[in-house]
Amino acid sequence: MSGFLYHVLNPRQVSVYLYLTMLAGESGICHPTAKQIRTDLRLASLSIVFGAITVLVRNGFLLRERRQVLELNSRRNVYQRPSCEF
């Protein structure tokens, strides 16, 4: 599968995808901030994070939805791995 990913995504996009997938775990859902992603992956800027997420959503690797995260009492982007039917 990694060979396929590198035909569709660049290495930065793959690293963001793998990071979000690992955070999502079995639930398939996670909600890190762009700043947290940038810091954890040691990326140079937030625009790299936003660009990578945009490509991942556009190509169907992730679903992104803005919603209330109750445990944090704030609204955030929530990322989810799409089901196989998607």
XYZ file of C-alpha atoms in Angstrom, residues 1-9 14 59 61:
12
model
C 0.000 0.000 0.000
C 2.842 2.446 0.706
C 3.835 2.311 -2.956
C 0.322 3.383 -3.897
C 0.377 6.239 -1.402
C 3.557 7.707 -2.859
C 2.003 7.740 -6.341
C -0.882 9.871 -5.033
C 0.658 11.824 -2.135
C 1.856 10.754 3.774
C -8.421 12.534 -2.475
C -8.109 9.634 2.508
